[in-house]
């Protein structure tokens, strides 16, 4: 079945460091891909998405590109802030439901 | 977009009791989803609730343990029955973008602790 694999956390970085959180997927067809973020004590919210190959989703300085050839959707940010500390989930939409990665906890130290 | 109000936001319950979680959406939606997020883990879909029909449960979840109501297009409840400490988790209500963008919107979650 369809699945999402993302890098294990926690990922700990210093403020202003470059961030990459890897996400790869297995799916039939060309699903829409998403990154969701969960800040401490809050529900999930959509961070960015891409609906077809080579699309780049971006929001709040984060970017991810839908790579069909490598079945990947890695999340990147050039300079992280303490306020980016959260859990990040990669997901794909398949058969009328979202398939979730395990989540990656990101800790940014000042 | 959709705004989802979920309550209670947290509760501490005695084992053997039941808790009903409410989910209210500010617009009419066809499907509502209930997830469980165990500590430090990803989301697991419990069931999909459609108005006017029985909920569809995922493997490993049964109606007797997690009865769901969906009386109208803006409201749903999930009951966690006969609770045990293993049911301690965050429970999330979710809906999808009604315009077909497949974006999901979530309530803030209910953090349940069973003692």
PDB file of C-alpha atoms in Angstrom:
ATOM      1  CA  UNK A   1       0.000   0.000   0.000  1.00  0.00           C
ATOM      2  CA  UNK A   2       0.902   3.650  -0.145  1.00  0.00           C
ATOM      3  CA  UNK A   3       3.295   4.887   2.504  1.00  0.00           C
ATOM      4  CA  UNK A   4       5.393   7.824   3.644  1.00  0.00           C
ATOM      5  CA  UNK A   5       8.835   7.606   5.231  1.00  0.00           C
ATOM      6  CA  UNK A   6      10.463  10.576   6.883  1.00  0.00           C
ATOM      7  CA  UNK A   7      13.670  10.992   8.776  1.00  0.00           C
ATOM      8  CA  UNK A   8      13.635  10.202  12.442  1.00  0.00           C
ATOM      9  CA  UNK A   9      14.003  12.887  14.989  1.00  0.00           C
ATOM     10  CA  UNK A  10      14.598  14.721  17.017  1.00  0.00           C
ATOM     11  CA  UNK A  11      16.565  17.061  14.823  1.00  0.00           C
ATOM     12  CA  UNK A  12      18.417  19.667  16.874  1.00  0.00           C
ATOM     13  CA  UNK A  13      19.842  22.763  15.202  1.00  0.00           C
ATOM     14  CA  UNK A  14      21.138  26.141  16.196  1.00  0.00           C
ATOM     15  CA  UNK A  15      19.265  29.265  15.194  1.00  0.00           C
ATOM     16  CA  UNK A  16      20.005  30.406  11.619  1.00  0.00           C
ATOM     17  CA  UNK A  17      21.150  26.931  10.567  1.00  0.00           C
ATOM     18  CA  UNK A  18      20.001  25.281   7.327  1.00  0.00           C
ATOM     19  CA  UNK A  19      17.255  22.703   7.704  1.00  0.00           C
ATOM     20  CA  UNK A  20      16.470  19.616   5.673  1.00  0.00           C
ATOM     21  CA  UNK A  21      13.906  17.031   6.717  1.00  0.00           C
ATOM     22  CA  UNK A  22      13.782  14.120   4.312  1.00  0.00           C
ATOM     23  CA  UNK A  23      10.549  12.584   3.114  1.00  0.00           C
ATOM     24  CA  UNK A  24      10.101   9.810   0.568  1.00  0.00           C
ATOM     25  CA  UNK A  25       6.908   8.115  -0.488  1.00  0.00           C
ATOM     26  CA  UNK A  26       5.535   5.027  -2.153  1.00  0.00           C
ATOM     27  CA  UNK A  27       2.332   5.424  -4.103  1.00  0.00           C
ATOM     28  CA  UNK A  28       0.541   4.430  -7.251  1.00  0.00           C
ATOM     29  CA  UNK A  29      -0.090   7.344  -9.540  1.00  0.00           C
ATOM     30  CA  UNK A  30       0.789  10.898  -8.625  1.00  0.00           C
ATOM     31  CA  UNK A  31      -0.626  11.821  -5.256  1.00  0.00           C
ATOM     32  CA  UNK A  32      -0.696  15.284  -3.763  1.00  0.00           C
ATOM     33  CA  UNK A  33       2.021  15.771  -1.159  1.00  0.00           C
ATOM     34  CA  UNK A  34       1.888  17.817   2.017  1.00  0.00           C
ATOM     35  CA  UNK A  35       3.907  19.041   4.939  1.00  0.00           C
ATOM     36  CA  UNK A  36       1.986  19.696   8.142  1.00  0.00           C
ATOM     37  CA  UNK A  37       3.352  21.291  11.299  1.00  0.00           C
ATOM     38  CA  UNK A  38       2.268  20.776  14.889  1.00  0.00           C
ATOM     39  CA  UNK A  39       3.416  23.415  17.335  1.00  0.00           C
ATOM     40  CA  UNK A  40       3.527  22.464  21.012  1.00  0.00           C
ATOM     41  CA  UNK A  41       0.041  22.072  22.447  1.00  0.00           C
ATOM     42  CA  UNK A  42      -1.705  22.743  19.143  1.00  0.00           C
ATOM     43  CA  UNK A  43      -3.399  20.787  16.395  1.00  0.00           C
ATOM     44  CA  UNK A  44      -1.865  20.204  12.999  1.00  0.00           C
ATOM     45  CA  UNK A  45      -1.859  22.872  10.348  1.00  0.00           C
ATOM     46  CA  UNK A  46      -0.898  22.779   6.719  1.00  0.00           C
ATOM     47  CA  UNK A  47       2.556  24.206   6.067  1.00  0.00           C
ATOM     48  CA  UNK A  48       2.803  23.672   2.312  1.00  0.00           C
ATOM     49  CA  UNK A  49       1.723  21.348  -0.451  1.00  0.00           C
ATOM     50  CA  UNK A  50       2.429  20.290  -4.034  1.00  0.00           C
ATOM     51  CA  UNK A  51      -0.046  18.631  -6.321  1.00  0.00           C
ATOM     52  CA  UNK A  52       2.070  17.517  -9.287  1.00  0.00           C
ATOM     53  CA  UNK A  53       5.600  16.623 -10.245  1.00  0.00           C
ATOM     54  CA  UNK A  54       8.152  19.462 -10.121  1.00  0.00           C
ATOM     55  CA  UNK A  55       5.769  21.694  -8.176  1.00  0.00           C
ATOM     56  CA  UNK A  56       7.406  23.615  -5.364  1.00  0.00           C
ATOM     57  CA  UNK A  57       5.377  24.362  -2.271  1.00  0.00           C
ATOM     58  CA  UNK A  58       6.523  27.219  -0.065  1.00  0.00           C
ATOM     59  CA  UNK A  59       5.387  29.018   3.064  1.00  0.00           C
ATOM     60  CA  UNK A  60       7.013  30.886   5.963  1.00  0.00           C
ATOM     61  CA  UNK A  61      10.455  30.405   4.410  1.00  0.00           C
ATOM     62  CA  UNK A  62      10.002  26.640   4.071  1.00  0.00           C
ATOM     63  CA  UNK A  63      10.136  24.944   0.682  1.00  0.00           C
ATOM     64  CA  UNK A  64       9.626  21.457  -0.696  1.00  0.00           C
ATOM     65  CA  UNK A  65       9.776  20.222  -4.285  1.00  0.00           C
ATOM     66  CA  UNK A  66       7.758  17.279  -5.604  1.00  0.00           C
ATOM     67  CA  UNK A  67      10.378  14.988  -7.162  1.00  0.00           C
ATOM     68  CA  UNK A  68       8.753  12.197  -9.089  1.00  0.00           C
ATOM     69  CA  UNK A  69      12.043  10.597 -10.155  1.00  0.00           C
ATOM     70  CA  UNK A  70      13.216  10.152  -6.578  1.00  0.00           C
ATOM     71  CA  UNK A  71       9.697   9.941  -5.033  1.00  0.00           C
ATOM     72  CA  UNK A  72      10.727  12.578  -2.538  1.00  0.00           C
ATOM     73  CA  UNK A  73       9.343  15.750  -0.989  1.00  0.00           C
ATOM     74  CA  UNK A  74      12.116  17.011   1.295  1.00  0.00           C
ATOM     75  CA  UNK A  75      11.407  20.018   3.492  1.00  0.00           C
ATOM     76  CA  UNK A  76      14.030  22.797   3.564  1.00  0.00           C
ATOM     77  CA  UNK A  77      14.543  26.152   5.184  1.00  0.00           C
ATOM     78  CA  UNK A  78      17.564  28.356   4.774  1.00  0.00           C
ATOM     79  CA  UNK A  79      17.681  29.858   8.260  1.00  0.00           C
ATOM     80  CA  UNK A  80      15.644  28.401  11.084  1.00  0.00           C
ATOM     81  CA  UNK A  81      14.346  30.275  14.107  1.00  0.00           C
ATOM     82  CA  UNK A  82      13.540  29.169  17.622  1.00  0.00           C
ATOM     83  CA  UNK A  83       9.864  29.603  16.740  1.00  0.00           C
ATOM     84  CA  UNK A  84      10.185  26.831  14.128  1.00  0.00           C
ATOM     85  CA  UNK A  85      10.510  24.264  16.907  1.00  0.00           C
ATOM     86  CA  UNK A  86       7.651  21.862  16.282  1.00  0.00           C
ATOM     87  CA  UNK A  87       6.829  18.434  14.911  1.00  0.00           C
ATOM     88  CA  UNK A  88       6.715  18.217  11.116  1.00  0.00           C
ATOM     89  CA  UNK A  89       4.666  15.598   9.285  1.00  0.00           C
ATOM     90  CA  UNK A  90       4.964  14.609   5.647  1.00  0.00           C
ATOM     91  CA  UNK A  91       1.789  13.198   4.099  1.00  0.00           C
ATOM     92  CA  UNK A  92       0.285  12.121   0.815  1.00  0.00           C
ATOM     93  CA  UNK A  93      -3.311  11.962  -0.337  1.00  0.00           C
ATOM     94  CA  UNK A  94      -4.413   8.603  -1.662  1.00  0.00           C
ATOM     95  CA  UNK A  95      -7.746   6.807  -1.965  1.00  0.00           C
ATOM     96  CA  UNK A  96      -9.605   9.656  -0.320  1.00  0.00           C
ATOM     97  CA  UNK A  97      -7.461   9.740   2.788  1.00  0.00           C
ATOM     98  CA  UNK A  98      -4.200  11.150   4.015  1.00  0.00           C
ATOM     99  CA  UNK A  99      -1.286   8.808   4.595  1.00  0.00           C
ATOM    100  CA  UNK A 100       1.059  10.150   7.256  1.00  0.00           C
ATOM    101  CA  UNK A 101       4.743   9.900   7.956  1.00  0.00           C
ATOM    102  CA  UNK A 102       5.886   9.280  11.519  1.00  0.00           C
ATOM    103  CA  UNK A 103       6.691  12.924  12.166  1.00  0.00           C
ATOM    104  CA  UNK A 104      10.028  14.625  12.854  1.00  0.00           C
ATOM    105  CA  UNK A 105      10.517  16.685  15.964  1.00  0.00           C
ATOM    106  CA  UNK A 106      12.589  19.788  15.313  1.00  0.00           C
ATOM    107  CA  UNK A 107      14.332  21.581  18.168  1.00  0.00           C
ATOM    108  CA  UNK A 108      15.975  24.928  17.498  1.00  0.00           C
ATOM    109  CA  UNK A 109      18.374  26.243  20.112  1.00  0.00           C
ATOM    110  CA  UNK A 110      19.132  29.962  20.416  1.00  0.00           C
TER     111      UNK A 110
ATOM    112  CA  UNK B   1     -10.914  26.893   4.915  1.00  0.00           C
ATOM    113  CA  UNK B   2     -12.609  25.470   7.975  1.00  0.00           C
ATOM    114  CA  UNK B   3     -12.422  26.280  11.653  1.00  0.00           C
ATOM    115  CA  UNK B   4     -12.830  23.327  13.961  1.00  0.00           C
ATOM    116  CA  UNK B   5     -13.658  23.535  17.638  1.00  0.00           C
ATOM    117  CA  UNK B   6     -12.923  20.440  19.617  1.00  0.00           C
ATOM    118  CA  UNK B   7     -13.660  19.860  23.271  1.00  0.00           C
ATOM    119  CA  UNK B   8     -12.614  19.044  25.831  1.00  0.00           C
ATOM    120  CA  UNK B   9      -9.045  20.101  25.152  1.00  0.00           C
ATOM    121  CA  UNK B  10      -7.809  17.718  27.812  1.00  0.00           C
ATOM    122  CA  UNK B  11      -9.132  15.378  30.438  1.00  0.00           C
ATOM    123  CA  UNK B  12      -7.925  12.930  33.038  1.00  0.00           C
ATOM    124  CA  UNK B  13     -10.236   9.936  33.368  1.00  0.00           C
ATOM    125  CA  UNK B  14     -10.515   6.852  35.528  1.00  0.00           C
ATOM    126  CA  UNK B  15     -10.076   3.488  33.881  1.00  0.00           C
ATOM    127  CA  UNK B  16     -13.330   1.796  33.000  1.00  0.00           C
ATOM    128  CA  UNK B  17     -15.150   5.053  32.298  1.00  0.00           C
ATOM    129  CA  UNK B  18     -16.039   6.647  28.959  1.00  0.00           C
ATOM    130  CA  UNK B  19     -15.305  10.059  27.486  1.00  0.00           C
ATOM    131  CA  UNK B  20     -17.135  11.762  24.636  1.00  0.00           C
ATOM    132  CA  UNK B  21     -15.203  14.223  22.508  1.00  0.00           C
ATOM    133  CA  UNK B  22     -17.100  16.809  20.499  1.00  0.00           C
ATOM    134  CA  UNK B  23     -16.102  18.332  17.186  1.00  0.00           C
ATOM    135  CA  UNK B  24     -17.866  21.372  15.712  1.00  0.00           C
ATOM    136  CA  UNK B  25     -17.074  22.764  12.257  1.00  0.00           C
ATOM    137  CA  UNK B  26     -17.962  26.260  11.076  1.00  0.00           C
ATOM    138  CA  UNK B  27     -19.146  24.997   7.677  1.00  0.00           C
ATOM    139  CA  UNK B  28     -20.954  21.982   6.295  1.00  0.00           C
ATOM    140  CA  UNK B  29     -18.660  19.106   5.371  1.00  0.00           C
ATOM    141  CA  UNK B  30     -19.352  15.686   3.952  1.00  0.00           C
ATOM    142  CA  UNK B  31     -16.723  13.679   5.764  1.00  0.00           C
ATOM    143  CA  UNK B  32     -15.178  14.098   9.168  1.00  0.00           C
ATOM    144  CA  UNK B  33     -12.190  12.108  10.342  1.00  0.00           C
ATOM    145  CA  UNK B  34     -11.103  10.997  13.778  1.00  0.00           C
ATOM    146  CA  UNK B  35      -7.430  10.342  14.455  1.00  0.00           C
ATOM    147  CA  UNK B  36      -5.413   9.084  17.386  1.00  0.00           C
ATOM    148  CA  UNK B  37      -1.922  10.362  18.041  1.00  0.00           C
ATOM    149  CA  UNK B  38      -0.125   8.316  20.658  1.00  0.00           C
ATOM    150  CA  UNK B  39       2.750   9.956  22.527  1.00  0.00           C
ATOM    151  CA  UNK B  40       5.640  10.664  20.213  1.00  0.00           C
ATOM    152  CA  UNK B  41       3.993   8.951  17.275  1.00  0.00           C
ATOM    153  CA  UNK B  42       2.244   9.820  14.053  1.00  0.00           C
ATOM    154  CA  UNK B  43      -1.450  10.030  13.357  1.00  0.00           C
ATOM    155  CA  UNK B  44      -3.531   6.900  13.041  1.00  0.00           C
ATOM    156  CA  UNK B  45      -6.932   7.155  11.431  1.00  0.00           C
ATOM    157  CA  UNK B  46      -9.636   5.701  13.661  1.00  0.00           C
ATOM    158  CA  UNK B  47     -12.676   6.184  11.456  1.00  0.00           C
ATOM    159  CA  UNK B  48     -14.395   8.318   8.853  1.00  0.00           C
ATOM    160  CA  UNK B  49     -17.786   9.744   9.792  1.00  0.00           C
ATOM    161  CA  UNK B  50     -20.362  10.543   7.135  1.00  0.00           C
ATOM    162  CA  UNK B  51     -23.617  12.233   7.948  1.00  0.00           C
ATOM    163  CA  UNK B  52     -26.568   9.888   7.804  1.00  0.00           C
ATOM    164  CA  UNK B  53     -24.619   6.645   7.783  1.00  0.00           C
ATOM    165  CA  UNK B  54     -22.506   4.542  10.093  1.00  0.00           C
ATOM    166  CA  UNK B  55     -18.887   5.479  10.470  1.00  0.00           C
ATOM    167  CA  UNK B  56     -16.266   3.501   8.592  1.00  0.00           C
ATOM    168  CA  UNK B  57     -13.624   2.111  10.941  1.00  0.00           C
ATOM    169  CA  UNK B  58     -10.017   1.362  10.120  1.00  0.00           C
ATOM    170  CA  UNK B  59      -8.364  -1.915  10.911  1.00  0.00           C
ATOM    171  CA  UNK B  60      -7.823  -2.298  14.632  1.00  0.00           C
ATOM    172  CA  UNK B  61     -10.665   0.001  15.667  1.00  0.00           C
ATOM    173  CA  UNK B  62     -14.205  -1.135  16.440  1.00  0.00           C
ATOM    174  CA  UNK B  63     -17.493   0.608  16.990  1.00  0.00           C
ATOM    175  CA  UNK B  64     -18.011  -0.819  20.465  1.00  0.00           C
ATOM    176  CA  UNK B  65     -14.806   0.801  21.665  1.00  0.00           C
ATOM    177  CA  UNK B  66     -15.042   4.029  19.658  1.00  0.00           C
ATOM    178  CA  UNK B  67     -18.687   4.806  18.889  1.00  0.00           C
ATOM    179  CA  UNK B  68     -19.119   7.826  16.653  1.00  0.00           C
ATOM    180  CA  UNK B  69     -22.125  10.027  16.045  1.00  0.00           C
ATOM    181  CA  UNK B  70     -22.654  12.336  13.087  1.00  0.00           C
ATOM    182  CA  UNK B  71     -26.060  13.933  13.515  1.00  0.00           C
ATOM    183  CA  UNK B  72     -25.536  16.708  10.963  1.00  0.00           C
ATOM    184  CA  UNK B  73     -23.035  18.182   8.520  1.00  0.00           C
ATOM    185  CA  UNK B  74     -21.229  20.350  11.077  1.00  0.00           C
ATOM    186  CA  UNK B  75     -20.914  18.148  14.153  1.00  0.00           C
ATOM    187  CA  UNK B  76     -19.542  14.803  15.268  1.00  0.00           C
ATOM    188  CA  UNK B  77     -18.662  13.047  18.490  1.00  0.00           C
ATOM    189  CA  UNK B  78     -16.194  10.295  19.295  1.00  0.00           C
ATOM    190  CA  UNK B  79     -16.594   8.285  22.479  1.00  0.00           C
ATOM    191  CA  UNK B  80     -13.706   6.372  23.985  1.00  0.00           C
ATOM    192  CA  UNK B  81     -15.399   3.589  25.920  1.00  0.00           C
ATOM    193  CA  UNK B  82     -14.297   1.485  28.867  1.00  0.00           C
ATOM    194  CA  UNK B  83     -10.984   3.288  28.956  1.00  0.00           C
ATOM    195  CA  UNK B  84      -7.652   1.814  29.941  1.00  0.00           C
ATOM    196  CA  UNK B  85      -4.262   3.522  30.320  1.00  0.00           C
ATOM    197  CA  UNK B  86      -3.432   2.361  26.780  1.00  0.00           C
ATOM    198  CA  UNK B  87      -6.078   4.776  25.510  1.00  0.00           C
ATOM    199  CA  UNK B  88      -4.044   7.728  26.781  1.00  0.00           C
ATOM    200  CA  UNK B  89      -3.437   9.709  23.644  1.00  0.00           C
ATOM    201  CA  UNK B  90      -4.302  12.823  21.706  1.00  0.00           C
ATOM    202  CA  UNK B  91      -7.510  12.501  19.702  1.00  0.00           C
ATOM    203  CA  UNK B  92      -7.917  14.760  16.695  1.00  0.00           C
ATOM    204  CA  UNK B  93     -10.918  15.684  14.607  1.00  0.00           C
ATOM    205  CA  UNK B  94     -10.298  16.621  10.985  1.00  0.00           C
ATOM    206  CA  UNK B  95     -12.168  17.717   7.883  1.00  0.00           C
ATOM    207  CA  UNK B  96     -11.070  18.220   4.314  1.00  0.00           C
ATOM    208  CA  UNK B  97     -11.228  21.238   2.091  1.00  0.00           C
ATOM    209  CA  UNK B  98     -14.700  21.351   0.587  1.00  0.00           C
ATOM    210  CA  UNK B  99     -13.320  22.833  -2.607  1.00  0.00           C
ATOM    211  CA  UNK B 100     -11.468  19.671  -3.471  1.00  0.00           C
ATOM    212  CA  UNK B 101      -7.969  20.817  -2.678  1.00  0.00           C
ATOM    213  CA  UNK B 102      -7.579  17.878  -0.302  1.00  0.00           C
ATOM    214  CA  UNK B 103      -6.139  20.105   2.394  1.00  0.00           C
ATOM    215  CA  UNK B 104      -7.069  18.832   5.835  1.00  0.00           C
ATOM    216  CA  UNK B 105      -8.037  21.029   8.766  1.00  0.00           C
ATOM    217  CA  UNK B 106      -7.679  19.922  12.350  1.00  0.00           C
ATOM    218  CA  UNK B 107      -9.115  20.723  15.700  1.00  0.00           C
ATOM    219  CA  UNK B 108      -6.658  21.491  18.470  1.00  0.00           C
ATOM    220  CA  UNK B 109      -6.992  17.970  19.784  1.00  0.00           C
ATOM    221  CA  UNK B 110      -8.101  16.352  23.009  1.00  0.00           C
ATOM    222  CA  UNK B 111      -5.308  15.186  25.264  1.00  0.00           C
ATOM    223  CA  UNK B 112      -6.644  12.208  27.201  1.00  0.00           C
ATOM    224  CA  UNK B 113      -4.912  10.661  30.197  1.00  0.00           C
ATOM    225  CA  UNK B 114      -6.370   7.506  31.695  1.00  0.00           C
ATOM    226  CA  UNK B 115      -5.323   6.672  35.225  1.00  0.00           C
TER     227      UNK B 115
END
